[in-house]
């Protein structure tokens, strides 16, 4: 309860930071970027959108003000495009020479290279400038790793991690755990931001623990792991996969439903690929198409168990979705299981 009260206080403070009108654009962009990488951006969607709306409305002016700052331009591009704003790749033309290549003086500006590198991964098909930016930055960032001294070890870590996997490709929660530790070492770290990120991370982890207990109990009581000993038990992996793209606490029902659905997909996949005969599989496919729990006597026992478990779980998931959203999700769960 004490942590909850403190978390609420810090949340208000961070919200005020984002809304601060006097903050210069560079600082505002870095603040938003830090908030997102610390995994707390979902608390401030309205504030962040308002700030980015304001920047987008005066994009031409910002380009002129920061025309020599590739780091800020690339960060601005990445945040705007990441939030769905239509920003042209032409914003980077100012960093090209008369031959159309990126200027050589960028090659030793590591912070700018790293920012441009991350921005390049938000390219869409046919954006040659961003593809060229990626090649250019990868080449020079790799050179930096080869040539840099121990004095640059923190920056080296950032560069090495980025080259291994850009931000746009990372699992958000895993990155958040790493970034919290890194942000704490930053000279310009904002204490209230860090404290809130830590409290929120622990609170979200507690949510995941409760969900895992619930879904593990469901899986154990279901008994498929015992009735289908040939099938893989991938409950934890399926849950972690769902957290990868739906981490927010409010998405608990979705995480549980998707974990259950994927656990069935794994089990049924093994029925098809590992154990069932062709004739049995044809019968099972027809039974799923009919979707009638009273019409499965022709199935072998292990398939009847599998079908009834799928049938009951699908209806349970549909009921939970109906309660929360007012519409059934049954068709989607059935399609994941292999039937239309």
Short mmCIF file of N, CA and C in Angstrom, two decimals, residues 5 12 15 40 58 77 103 108 119 121 136 169 178 183 194 215 248 251 254 273 287 293 320:
data_model
loop_
_atom_site.label_atom_id
_atom_site.label_comp_id
_atom_site.label_asym_id
_atom_site.label_seq_id
_atom_site.Cartn_x
_atom_site.Cartn_y
_atom_site.Cartn_z
N UNK A 5 0.98 4.16 -2.94
CA UNK A 5 0.82 5.59 -2.72
C UNK A 5 2.00 6.37 -3.30
N UNK A 12 2.30 11.24 -10.96
CA UNK A 12 1.86 12.62 -11.17
C UNK A 12 3.05 13.52 -11.49
N UNK A 15 4.22 12.90 -15.02
CA UNK A 15 3.26 13.50 -15.94
C UNK A 15 3.48 15.00 -16.07
N UNK A 40 7.50 2.55 -18.78
CA UNK A 40 6.37 3.21 -18.12
C UNK A 40 5.60 4.11 -19.07
N UNK A 58 5.05 21.71 -35.60
CA UNK A 58 6.10 22.69 -35.94
C UNK A 58 7.37 21.98 -36.37
N UNK A 77 12.66 11.73 -35.32
CA UNK A 77 12.08 10.87 -36.36
C UNK A 77 11.60 9.55 -35.76
N UNK A 103 27.42 12.41 -44.79
CA UNK A 103 28.65 13.18 -44.60
C UNK A 103 29.65 12.42 -43.73
N UNK A 108 32.49 9.96 -36.74
CA UNK A 108 33.07 9.95 -35.39
C UNK A 108 32.11 10.52 -34.34
N UNK A 119 16.88 4.75 -35.70
CA UNK A 119 15.82 5.32 -36.54
C UNK A 119 15.68 4.56 -37.84
N UNK A 121 15.66 1.55 -38.50
CA UNK A 121 14.87 0.32 -38.42
C UNK A 121 13.37 0.57 -38.45
N UNK A 136 25.47 2.68 -43.42
CA UNK A 136 26.49 3.65 -43.02
C UNK A 136 26.78 3.56 -41.52
N UNK A 169 13.39 -4.21 -32.44
CA UNK A 169 13.24 -5.66 -32.49
C UNK A 169 13.20 -6.31 -31.11
N UNK A 178 16.90 -4.38 -18.38
CA UNK A 178 18.29 -3.99 -18.64
C UNK A 178 18.45 -2.47 -18.55
N UNK A 183 20.12 3.13 -16.92
CA UNK A 183 19.68 4.51 -16.69
C UNK A 183 20.15 5.01 -15.32
N UNK A 194 13.40 7.30 -12.33
CA UNK A 194 13.98 5.99 -12.02
C UNK A 194 13.21 5.29 -10.91
N UNK A 215 -2.65 -19.63 -14.51
CA UNK A 215 -2.63 -20.41 -15.74
C UNK A 215 -1.93 -21.75 -15.51
N UNK A 248 1.20 -4.85 -20.80
CA UNK A 248 0.54 -3.94 -19.87
C UNK A 248 -0.37 -4.70 -18.89
N UNK A 251 -3.97 -5.82 -19.70
CA UNK A 251 -4.19 -6.85 -20.72
C UNK A 251 -4.13 -8.26 -20.14
N UNK A 254 -6.28 -10.93 -21.90
CA UNK A 254 -5.69 -11.30 -23.18
C UNK A 254 -4.51 -12.25 -22.99
N UNK A 273 1.69 -33.92 -35.71
CA UNK A 273 3.04 -34.13 -36.23
C UNK A 273 3.75 -35.35 -35.65
N UNK A 287 -14.13 -33.42 -36.67
CA UNK A 287 -14.81 -33.15 -35.40
C UNK A 287 -14.68 -31.68 -35.00
N UNK A 293 -19.63 -31.30 -29.15
CA UNK A 293 -19.04 -32.18 -28.13
C UNK A 293 -19.79 -33.49 -27.99
N UNK A 320 -15.14 -15.23 -20.93
CA UNK A 320 -14.37 -14.15 -20.30
C UNK A 320 -14.29 -12.93 -21.22
#
